[in-house]
CSV table of C-alpha atoms in Angstrom, one decimal:
chain,number,residue,atom,x,y,z
P,283,MET,CA,-21.8,-10.6,-23.6
P,284,ARG,CA,-19.1,-13.4,-23.1
P,285,LYS,CA,-18.6,-14.7,-19.4
P,286,ALA,CA,-15.7,-13.8,-17.6
P,287,ILE,CA,-14.6,-15.2,-14.4
P,288,VAL,CA,-11.9,-13.0,-12.3
P,289,VAL,CA,-10.0,-14.9,-9.6
P,290,GLY,CA,-9.2,-12.5,-6.9
P,291,SER,CA,-10.2,-8.7,-5.9
P,292,GLY,CA,-6.9,-7.3,-5.4
P,293,ALA,CA,-4.8,-5.1,-7.7
P,294,GLY,CA,-4.8,-7.3,-10.4
P,295,GLY,CA,-8.3,-8.9,-10.3
P,296,ALA,CA,-9.9,-5.0,-8.9
P,297,SER,CA,-8.4,-4.2,-11.8
P,298,VAL,CA,-9.4,-6.6,-15.0
P,299,ALA,CA,-13.0,-6.3,-13.5
P,300,ARG,CA,-13.4,-2.7,-13.7
P,301,GLU,CA,-12.0,-2.9,-17.0
P,302,LEU,CA,-13.9,-5.4,-19.1
P,303,ALA,CA,-17.3,-4.4,-17.2
P,304,GLY,CA,-19.7,-3.9,-19.7
P,305,ASP,CA,-17.9,-5.9,-22.4
P,306,PHE,CA,-18.5,-8.8,-20.7
P,307,ASP,CA,-20.5,-10.3,-18.2
P,308,VAL,CA,-18.2,-10.4,-15.1
P,309,THR,CA,-18.1,-12.1,-12.1
P,310,VAL,CA,-15.4,-11.5,-9.3
P,311,LEU,CA,-14.9,-14.9,-7.3
P,312,GLU,CA,-13.2,-13.6,-3.5
P,313,ALA,CA,-11.7,-16.5,-1.4
P,314,GLY,CA,-12.1,-14.0,2.1
P,315,LYS,CA,-14.5,-12.0,3.3
P,316,PRO,CA,-15.3,-8.0,2.6
P,317,PHE,CA,-12.2,-6.7,4.4
P,318,ARG,CA,-13.0,-4.6,7.8
P,319,PRO,CA,-9.9,-2.5,9.0
P,320,PHE,CA,-8.6,-3.5,12.3
P,321,SER,CA,-10.6,-1.9,15.1
P,322,CYS,CA,-8.5,-3.4,18.4
P,323,SER,CA,-6.8,-1.0,20.6
P,324,MET,CA,-2.9,-1.3,20.0
P,325,SER,CA,-2.6,-0.4,23.7
P,326,ILE,CA,-4.4,-3.7,24.8
P,327,LEU,CA,-2.6,-5.8,22.2
P,328,GLU,CA,0.5,-4.4,23.9
P,329,GLN,CA,-0.5,-5.6,27.4
P,330,VAL,CA,-1.2,-8.7,25.7
P,331,ARG,CA,2.3,-9.3,24.3
P,332,LYS,CA,3.5,-8.7,27.6
P,333,SER,CA,1.6,-11.4,28.9
P,334,GLY,CA,3.7,-14.1,26.3
P,335,LEU,CA,0.7,-15.3,24.6
P,336,PHE,CA,1.8,-14.2,21.2
P,337,PHE,CA,4.5,-16.6,20.2
P,338,ASP,CA,3.9,-17.4,16.6
P,339,GLU,CA,3.3,-14.8,13.7
P,340,ARG,CA,0.1,-17.0,12.7
P,341,GLU,CA,-1.6,-16.0,15.5
P,342,ILE,CA,-2.4,-12.8,14.0
P,343,ARG,CA,-5.4,-14.3,12.5
P,344,TRP,CA,-7.1,-14.7,16.0
P,345,VAL,CA,-7.4,-10.7,16.2
P,346,PHE,CA,-7.1,-9.8,12.3
P,347,PRO,CA,-8.6,-12.4,10.1
P,348,ALA,CA,-7.8,-10.4,6.8
P,349,MET,CA,-4.6,-10.9,7.8
P,350,GLN,CA,-3.2,-14.4,6.6
P,351,ILE,CA,0.3,-15.6,7.6
P,352,ARG,CA,1.8,-18.7,6.4
P,353,LYS,CA,5.7,-20.2,6.8
P,354,THR,CA,7.9,-21.6,4.0
P,355,LEU,CA,9.5,-25.5,4.8
P,356,GLU,CA,12.7,-23.0,5.8
P,357,LYS,CA,10.4,-21.1,8.4
P,358,MET,CA,10.3,-17.8,6.4
P,359,VAL,CA,7.0,-15.8,7.6
P,360,LEU,CA,4.8,-14.7,4.6
P,361,VAL,CA,2.1,-12.4,4.7
P,362,ASN,CA,-0.9,-11.5,2.8
P,363,GLY,CA,-4.6,-10.2,2.7
P,364,ILE,CA,-7.5,-12.1,2.7
P,365,GLY,CA,-10.3,-10.7,1.7
P,366,THR,CA,-12.0,-8.0,-0.9
P,367,GLY,CA,-9.3,-5.6,-2.0
P,368,GLY,CA,-6.5,-8.7,-1.3
P,369,THR,CA,-3.4,-7.6,0.2
P,370,THR,CA,-3.6,-3.8,-0.9
P,371,PRO,CA,-5.8,-3.1,2.1
P,372,ILE,CA,-2.7,-4.1,4.6
P,373,ALA,CA,-0.2,-2.3,2.3
P,374,THR,CA,1.4,1.0,2.5
P,375,GLY,CA,-0.4,2.5,-0.5
P,376,ASN,CA,2.8,3.2,-2.3
P,377,ALA,CA,2.7,4.2,-5.8
P,378,LEU,CA,6.1,3.3,-7.2
P,379,ARG,CA,6.6,2.4,-10.8
P,380,LEU,CA,8.5,-0.6,-11.3
P,381,ASP,CA,8.2,-2.0,-14.6
P,382,HIS,CA,12.2,-1.8,-15.8
P,383,ASP,CA,12.2,-5.5,-16.6
P,384,LEU,CA,9.1,-5.5,-18.1
P,385,LYS,CA,10.4,-3.0,-20.5
P,386,GLN,CA,13.3,-5.1,-21.3
P,387,MET,CA,11.0,-7.6,-22.7
P,388,GLY,CA,9.2,-5.0,-25.1
P,389,ILE,CA,6.3,-4.5,-22.8
P,390,ASP,CA,5.6,-0.6,-22.8
P,391,LEU,CA,3.6,0.5,-20.2
P,392,ASP,CA,3.2,3.9,-20.7
P,393,GLU,CA,0.2,4.3,-21.5
P,394,GLU,CA,-1.5,2.1,-18.4
P,395,PHE,CA,0.4,4.3,-16.0
P,396,ARG,CA,-0.7,7.6,-17.8
P,397,LYS,CA,-4.3,6.6,-17.0
P,398,LEU,CA,-3.9,5.2,-13.6
P,399,TYR,CA,-2.3,8.6,-12.2
P,400,GLN,CA,-5.6,9.9,-13.7
P,401,GLU,CA,-7.6,7.3,-11.8
P,402,ILE,CA,-5.9,7.4,-8.9
P,403,PRO,CA,-4.7,10.3,-6.5
P,404,VAL,CA,-1.3,10.0,-6.0
P,405,SER,CA,1.0,12.5,-4.0
P,406,THR,CA,3.7,12.9,-1.8
P,407,ASP,CA,1.4,15.2,1.0
P,408,HIS,CA,2.4,13.2,4.3
P,409,GLN,CA,5.7,14.9,4.0
P,410,GLN,CA,4.4,17.9,5.5
P,411,HIS,CA,3.6,15.6,8.3
P,412,TRP,CA,6.5,14.0,9.2
P,413,ASN,CA,7.8,13.9,12.7
P,414,PRO,CA,11.1,14.9,13.8
P,415,VAL,CA,12.6,11.5,13.8
P,416,THR,CA,11.5,10.8,10.0
P,417,TRP,CA,12.9,13.9,9.2
P,418,ASN,CA,15.8,13.6,10.9
P,419,LEU,CA,16.4,9.9,9.3
P,420,PHE,CA,16.1,11.6,5.7
P,421,HIS,CA,18.4,14.4,6.3
P,422,ILE,CA,21.2,11.7,7.6
P,423,CYS,CA,20.2,9.5,4.3
P,424,ARG,CA,20.8,12.8,2.1
P,425,ASN,CA,24.0,13.6,3.6
P,426,LEU,CA,25.5,10.0,3.7
P,427,GLY,CA,24.6,10.6,-0.5
P,428,LEU,CA,21.8,7.8,-0.4
P,429,ASP,CA,19.5,9.9,-2.2
P,430,PRO,CA,16.6,9.5,-0.4
P,431,GLN,CA,12.8,10.4,-2.1
P,432,PRO,CA,9.6,10.6,-0.4
P,433,THR,CA,7.4,7.9,-1.3
P,434,PRO,CA,4.3,8.4,-3.5
P,435,LYS,CA,1.4,7.4,-1.8
P,436,MET,CA,-1.9,6.6,-3.1
P,437,GLY,CA,-4.8,8.4,-1.6
P,438,ASP,CA,-5.3,11.8,0.5
P,439,TYR,CA,-2.6,11.7,2.3
P,440,GLY,CA,-3.7,15.7,3.3
P,441,ARG,CA,-5.8,14.0,5.8
P,442,CYS,CA,-3.7,11.5,7.5
P,443,THR,CA,-4.0,11.6,11.2
P,444,HIS,CA,-0.9,9.9,11.7
P,445,CYS,CA,-2.5,6.9,13.8
P,446,GLY,CA,0.1,4.2,12.5
P,447,ARG,CA,-2.8,1.4,11.0
P,448,CYS,CA,-1.2,1.9,7.5
P,449,VAL,CA,-0.7,-2.1,7.4
P,450,PHE,CA,-4.1,-2.9,9.2
P,451,GLY,CA,-6.3,-1.5,7.1
P,452,CYS,CA,-6.3,2.5,6.9
P,453,PRO,CA,-10.0,3.3,9.6
P,454,PHE,CA,-9.9,7.2,7.8
P,455,GLY,CA,-10.6,6.3,4.4
P,456,VAL,CA,-7.2,8.1,3.7
P,457,LYS,CA,-5.5,5.6,1.8
P,458,TRP,CA,-6.6,4.2,-1.6
P,459,ASP,CA,-6.8,0.4,-2.2
P,460,SER,CA,-8.0,-1.7,-4.7
P,461,ARG,CA,-11.8,-2.1,-3.4
P,462,GLU,CA,-12.3,1.6,-5.0
P,463,PHE,CA,-11.9,-0.1,-8.4
P,464,LEU,CA,-13.8,-3.1,-7.5
P,465,GLN,CA,-16.8,-0.7,-6.1
P,466,ASP,CA,-16.7,0.9,-9.7
P,467,ALA,CA,-17.0,-2.5,-11.0
P,468,VAL,CA,-19.9,-3.4,-8.8
P,469,SER,CA,-21.8,0.0,-9.9
P,470,ARG,CA,-21.5,-0.8,-13.5
P,471,GLY,CA,-22.7,-4.4,-13.5
P,472,VAL,CA,-20.0,-6.7,-12.1
P,473,ARG,CA,-20.9,-9.3,-9.8
P,474,LEU,CA,-19.1,-9.8,-6.7
P,475,VAL,CA,-18.9,-13.0,-4.9
P,476,THR,CA,-16.8,-13.2,-1.5
P,477,GLY,CA,-16.4,-16.9,0.7
P,478,CYS,CA,-16.0,-18.7,-2.4
P,479,ARG,CA,-12.4,-20.2,-2.9
P,480,VAL,CA,-11.4,-21.4,-6.7
P,481,ASP,CA,-10.1,-24.9,-6.3
P,482,VAL,CA,-9.6,-26.0,-10.3
P,483,ILE,CA,-9.8,-24.5,-13.6
P,484,VAL,CA,-12.3,-26.9,-15.3
P,485,PHE,CA,-10.8,-27.8,-18.9
P,486,GLU,CA,-12.8,-29.5,-22.1
P,487,HIS,CA,-10.4,-30.2,-25.5
P,488,GLY,CA,-7.7,-27.5,-23.5
P,489,THR,CA,-10.3,-25.2,-23.8
P,490,VAL,CA,-11.0,-23.4,-20.5
P,491,LYS,CA,-15.2,-24.2,-19.5
P,492,GLY,CA,-14.6,-23.0,-16.2
P,493,VAL,CA,-13.8,-23.1,-12.4
P,494,ARG,CA,-14.8,-25.5,-9.6
P,495,VAL,CA,-15.6,-23.6,-6.2
P,496,LYS,CA,-15.9,-24.3,-2.7
P,497,ASP,CA,-18.2,-22.5,-0.3
P,498,ARG,CA,-18.8,-23.0,3.0
P,499,PHE,CA,-21.0,-26.3,2.9
P,500,SER,CA,-20.7,-27.3,-1.3
P,501,SER,CA,-18.3,-27.7,-4.8
P,502,ARG,CA,-20.0,-26.5,-7.4
P,503,PHE,CA,-19.0,-25.6,-11.1
P,504,ILE,CA,-19.4,-22.2,-12.7
P,505,PRO,CA,-19.4,-21.6,-16.0
P,506,ALA,CA,-17.3,-19.4,-18.0
P,507,GLU,CA,-15.8,-18.3,-21.5
P,508,ILE,CA,-12.8,-16.7,-20.6
P,509,VAL,CA,-11.1,-17.2,-17.0
P,510,ILE,CA,-8.4,-14.4,-15.6
P,511,LEU,CA,-6.5,-15.8,-12.4
P,512,ALA,CA,-5.7,-12.7,-10.0
P,513,ALA,CA,-5.2,-14.8,-6.7
P,514,GLY,CA,-1.8,-13.4,-5.9
P,515,GLY,CA,1.9,-15.1,-6.5
P,516,LEU,CA,1.2,-18.3,-4.1
P,517,GLY,CA,-2.5,-18.6,-4.7
P,518,THR,CA,-2.7,-18.4,-8.7
P,519,PRO,CA,0.4,-21.2,-8.8
P,520,ALA,CA,-1.7,-23.2,-6.4
P,521,ILE,CA,-4.9,-23.4,-8.8
P,522,LEU,CA,-2.8,-24.4,-11.9
P,523,GLU,CA,-0.9,-26.7,-10.6
P,524,SER,CA,-4.4,-28.4,-8.8
P,525,SER,CA,-5.4,-28.1,-12.3
P,526,GLY,CA,-2.5,-29.8,-14.1
P,527,ILE,CA,-0.6,-27.2,-15.1
P,528,PRO,CA,3.0,-27.1,-13.7
P,529,CYS,CA,4.4,-23.9,-12.3
P,530,SER,CA,8.0,-23.2,-12.4
P,531,SER,CA,10.7,-23.3,-9.6
P,532,SER,CA,11.2,-19.3,-9.7
P,533,LEU,CA,9.7,-18.1,-6.9
P,534,PHE,CA,10.6,-14.5,-6.0
P,535,VAL,CA,9.1,-12.7,-2.5
P,536,ASP,CA,11.0,-9.5,-1.6
P,537,PRO,CA,11.6,-10.6,1.7
P,538,VAL,CA,12.0,-7.7,4.5
P,539,LEU,CA,14.3,-7.3,7.3
P,540,CYS,CA,13.9,-5.1,9.7
P,541,VAL,CA,16.8,-3.0,11.2
P,542,ALA,CA,15.8,-1.5,15.0
P,543,ALA,CA,17.6,0.0,18.1
P,544,GLU,CA,15.3,1.5,21.1
P,545,LEU,CA,15.4,5.7,20.4
P,546,LYS,CA,13.4,7.6,23.1
P,547,GLU,CA,10.2,9.2,21.7
P,548,ALA,CA,10.6,8.0,18.1
P,549,PHE,CA,7.1,7.3,17.7
P,550,GLN,CA,7.6,5.5,14.4
P,551,ASN,CA,4.5,3.6,15.2
P,552,THR,CA,2.4,6.5,14.4
P,553,GLU,CA,4.2,7.7,11.5
P,554,VAL,CA,2.9,7.0,8.0
P,555,ALA,CA,4.8,3.8,6.8
P,556,MET,CA,7.4,4.2,4.7
P,557,PRO,CA,7.5,7.7,4.3
P,558,PHE,CA,10.7,7.9,2.3
P,559,PHE,CA,12.7,5.5,0.4
P,560,PHE,CA,16.7,5.0,-1.3
P,561,GLN,CA,17.6,2.4,-3.3
P,562,ARG,CA,21.0,0.6,-3.4
P,563,ASP,CA,22.1,-2.8,-5.1
P,564,HIS,CA,19.1,-5.3,-5.1
P,565,ILE,CA,17.9,-3.4,-1.8
P,566,MET,CA,15.1,-0.6,-1.1
P,567,VAL,CA,15.6,0.9,2.6
P,568,SER,CA,12.9,2.7,4.1
P,569,PRO,CA,11.9,3.9,7.2
P,570,TYR,CA,9.2,1.0,8.9
P,571,PHE,CA,7.7,0.3,12.3
P,572,ASP,CA,7.5,-3.5,12.2
P,573,TYR,CA,4.2,-4.6,13.9
P,574,LEU,CA,5.1,-8.5,13.2
P,575,SER,CA,8.2,-8.3,14.7
P,576,PHE,CA,6.5,-6.4,17.4
P,577,PHE,CA,4.4,-8.4,18.2
P,578,PHE,CA,6.2,-11.5,18.1
P,579,ASN,CA,10.0,-11.4,18.1
P,580,LYS,CA,11.2,-10.9,21.7
P,581,GLY,CA,14.3,-9.1,21.0
P,582,TRP,CA,11.7,-6.1,20.2
P,583,ARG,CA,10.2,-6.3,23.5
P,584,LYS,CA,10.4,-2.3,24.0
P,585,PRO,CA,7.9,0.2,24.2
P,586,ALA,CA,6.2,0.9,20.6
P,587,SER,CA,7.3,4.9,21.0
P,588,ARG,CA,10.8,4.2,21.7
P,589,ILE,CA,11.5,1.7,18.6
P,590,VAL,CA,13.0,3.5,15.5
P,591,SER,CA,13.3,1.1,12.7
P,592,LEU,CA,14.7,1.0,9.2
P,593,MET,CA,13.2,-2.2,7.0
P,594,ILE,CA,15.5,-3.5,4.3
P,595,LYS,CA,13.1,-4.6,1.2
P,596,LEU,CA,16.0,-7.6,-0.6
P,597,SER,CA,15.4,-8.2,-4.3
P,598,ASP,CA,15.9,-11.9,-4.1
P,599,SER,CA,16.9,-14.4,-6.8
P,600,ASN,CA,14.1,-16.9,-8.6
P,601,GLU,CA,14.7,-19.6,-6.7
P,602,GLY,CA,11.6,-21.8,-4.5
P,603,GLY,CA,7.9,-23.0,-5.6
P,604,LEU,CA,5.1,-25.0,-4.0
P,605,TYR,CA,6.0,-28.9,-2.6
P,606,ARG,CA,3.2,-30.7,-1.8
P,607,GLY,CA,1.1,-27.4,-0.9
P,608,ARG,CA,3.9,-25.9,1.3
P,609,VAL,CA,6.1,-23.1,0.0
P,610,HIS,CA,9.4,-23.9,-0.4
P,611,LYS,CA,11.7,-20.4,-0.4
P,612,MET,CA,15.6,-20.1,0.3
P,613,LEU,CA,17.8,-17.5,0.2
P,614,THR,CA,20.8,-17.7,-2.2
P,615,ALA,CA,24.2,-16.8,-1.0
P,616,SER,CA,23.9,-13.6,-3.0
P,617,ASP,CA,20.7,-13.1,-1.5
P,618,GLN,CA,22.4,-13.3,2.1
P,619,ARG,CA,25.2,-11.2,1.1
P,620,TYR,CA,23.1,-8.2,0.0
P,621,LEU,CA,20.9,-8.3,3.3
P,622,GLU,CA,24.0,-8.4,5.1
P,623,GLU,CA,24.8,-5.2,3.4
P,624,GLY,CA,21.9,-3.8,3.9
P,625,VAL,CA,22.2,-4.4,7.8
P,626,ASP,CA,25.6,-2.9,7.8
P,627,LEU,CA,24.2,0.5,5.7
P,628,CYS,CA,20.9,0.7,8.4
P,629,ARG,CA,23.8,0.1,11.3
P,630,GLU,CA,25.6,3.6,9.8
P,631,ILE,CA,22.8,5.4,9.6
P,632,LEU,CA,21.2,4.7,12.9
P,633,GLY,CA,24.9,5.5,14.3
P,634,LYS,CA,24.3,8.9,12.9
P,635,MET,CA,21.7,9.1,15.5
P,636,GLY,CA,23.7,8.4,18.5
P,637,ILE,CA,22.7,4.5,18.2
P,638,ARG,CA,25.6,2.3,19.2
P,639,LYS,CA,25.7,-0.9,16.9
P,640,GLU,CA,25.7,-3.0,19.6
P,641,ASP,CA,22.1,-1.7,20.7
P,642,VAL,CA,20.6,-2.6,17.2
P,643,PHE,CA,18.9,-5.8,16.7
P,644,LEU,CA,17.5,-7.4,14.1
P,645,GLY,CA,13.4,-8.1,13.0
P,646,THR,CA,11.5,-11.0,11.8
P,647,LEU,CA,12.3,-11.9,8.2
P,648,ASN,CA,9.2,-12.1,6.6
P,649,ALA,CA,7.9,-11.5,3.1
P,650,GLY,CA,5.1,-9.9,1.3
P,651,HIS,CA,5.4,-9.8,-2.6
P,652,PRO,CA,5.6,-13.2,-4.2
P,653,GLY,CA,5.4,-14.4,-7.8
P,654,GLY,CA,7.1,-15.5,-10.7
P,655,MET,CA,6.2,-18.7,-10.7
P,656,LEU,CA,5.0,-18.7,-14.3
P,657,PRO,CA,7.1,-15.7,-15.6
P,658,LEU,CA,6.4,-13.9,-18.9
P,659,THR,CA,9.2,-14.3,-21.7
P,660,GLU,CA,10.1,-12.1,-24.8
P,661,ARG,CA,8.0,-14.2,-26.8
P,662,ASP,CA,4.6,-13.6,-24.8
P,663,ALA,CA,5.6,-9.5,-24.7
P,664,THR,CA,3.0,-9.0,-27.2
P,665,SER,CA,0.3,-11.1,-25.5
P,666,LEU,CA,1.1,-11.1,-22.3
P,667,HIS,CA,-0.3,-14.1,-22.1
P,668,PRO,CA,2.3,-17.1,-21.1
P,669,SER,CA,2.3,-20.1,-23.9
P,670,ALA,CA,1.6,-22.8,-21.2
P,671,LEU,CA,-2.2,-21.7,-20.3
P,672,PRO,CA,-5.1,-22.2,-23.0
P,673,GLU,CA,-6.1,-19.4,-25.1
P,674,ASN,CA,-9.1,-18.7,-22.8
P,675,LEU,CA,-7.2,-18.2,-19.4
P,676,TYR,CA,-5.1,-15.3,-18.7
P,677,ILE,CA,-3.1,-14.3,-15.4
P,678,ALA,CA,-3.5,-10.8,-13.8
P,679,ASP,CA,-0.7,-10.9,-10.9
P,680,ALA,CA,2.6,-11.2,-9.6
P,681,THR,CA,3.1,-14.9,-11.0
P,682,ILE,CA,3.9,-13.6,-14.4
P,683,LEU,CA,6.6,-10.7,-13.7
P,684,PRO,CA,10.1,-12.3,-14.7
P,685,LYS,CA,11.8,-10.7,-11.4
P,686,SER,CA,11.0,-9.7,-8.3
P,687,PRO,CA,10.5,-5.8,-8.9
P,688,GLY,CA,12.8,-5.0,-5.9
P,689,GLY,CA,9.7,-3.0,-3.8
P,690,PRO,CA,6.3,-2.5,-3.5
P,691,PRO,CA,4.0,-4.0,-6.8
P,692,ILE,CA,0.7,-2.6,-6.6
P,693,LEU,CA,0.8,0.1,-9.1
P,694,THR,CA,2.7,-2.1,-11.8
P,695,LEU,CA,0.4,-4.7,-11.3
P,696,MET,CA,-2.3,-2.5,-12.2
P,697,ALA,CA,-0.5,-1.5,-15.7
P,698,VAL,CA,0.0,-5.1,-16.2
P,699,ALA,CA,-4.0,-5.7,-15.8
P,700,LYS,CA,-4.7,-2.6,-17.6
P,701,LYS,CA,-2.8,-3.9,-20.0
P,702,ILE,CA,-3.9,-7.6,-20.1
P,703,SER,CA,-7.4,-6.3,-20.2
P,704,THR,CA,-7.6,-4.5,-23.4
P,705,ARG,CA,-5.9,-7.4,-25.1
P,706,ILE,CA,-8.9,-9.9,-23.7
P,707,ARG,CA,-11.4,-7.2,-25.1
P,708,LYS,CA,-9.9,-6.9,-28.5
P,709,HIS,CA,-9.9,-10.8,-28.9
P,710,PHE,CA,-12.8,-11.8,-27.3
P,711,ALA,CA,-15.2,-9.1,-26.6
P,712,THR,CA,-18.0,-9.6,-28.5
């Protein structure tokens, strides 16, 4: 069998590894360590917050190493997971199909989504456990004609304990994440190497020969006949550029801004994250307790149980990139306008709960869905292979998405990864 290296174990990487198992000699290289859910008491962290020791979002790794936070040159906070499962263990488990732009390009993922719905439990069972504030918000949005929809979730949410730790790794195994696919792949012979960071792709006469990796004390070469990059929308471009393959300045990040207020007995901190959503022009809105703002934004110095918050997720413009190892990302005037319209709409919704506009406060602008720096074109629709890449180098993460999907991309990325795997098997398996 031919040797295949998959770089990254998130939504795309785990899916590719599972699909190629048995047809290739597959090794998954993961820069992080095995993921462990956050176990520290939230009440203890609230006390630390009161002490003023939390002053920079990057400090989160002191207590939760699986969450990596960096800042753009413009000071926007970027969040991603580092460890087995990539960002999926700290995501909110949403199962939204967001392939409209891909379909317009001629990329048909119907079969891949059909298979995913068979392989992953998806439901809205969490709705039966919503607290009164969530129901109130849902009915307000419905009465305003916003067409709110319960968010389909990956996992067994009938067992949800409402611990409020969705974004810290579900400690009860309720939420599905890509480690399930990864474990299946390993059981079928795939090798998983953690703590192994890929520096560059190694080429010879225009063909990929393997990768150079760094582990704790050394650098070494690992040969392969095909390499699939799935290190994420920032990790993959960094590897490509270090390898001499330039990426475009077309970065999107799906910025998030929360609009919040103090409300007695809100208990949103113990609610399932993003229980329902609605969409408007370039934005998605959903109830969401923003722990990042809660711990690091001075405007959020209220008891966790007394904060009600609505998240605005922006489908931003493709403008930004990497600059000397740093991320450059600036919101355009139209991006700012869509955000402001979203803030006004959230204020209106909270106003229906009796909250005055002057009592509303905003969260920290942050983002967790980077991509778009080597986007597929209509010419690539059949191959799913950007023309700038050697024949035996593929990408299976958000780097190849042409635009911001405007919402949680995990399910869509897995569908893309499935289709890419089919292509790889067809052209490279022996």
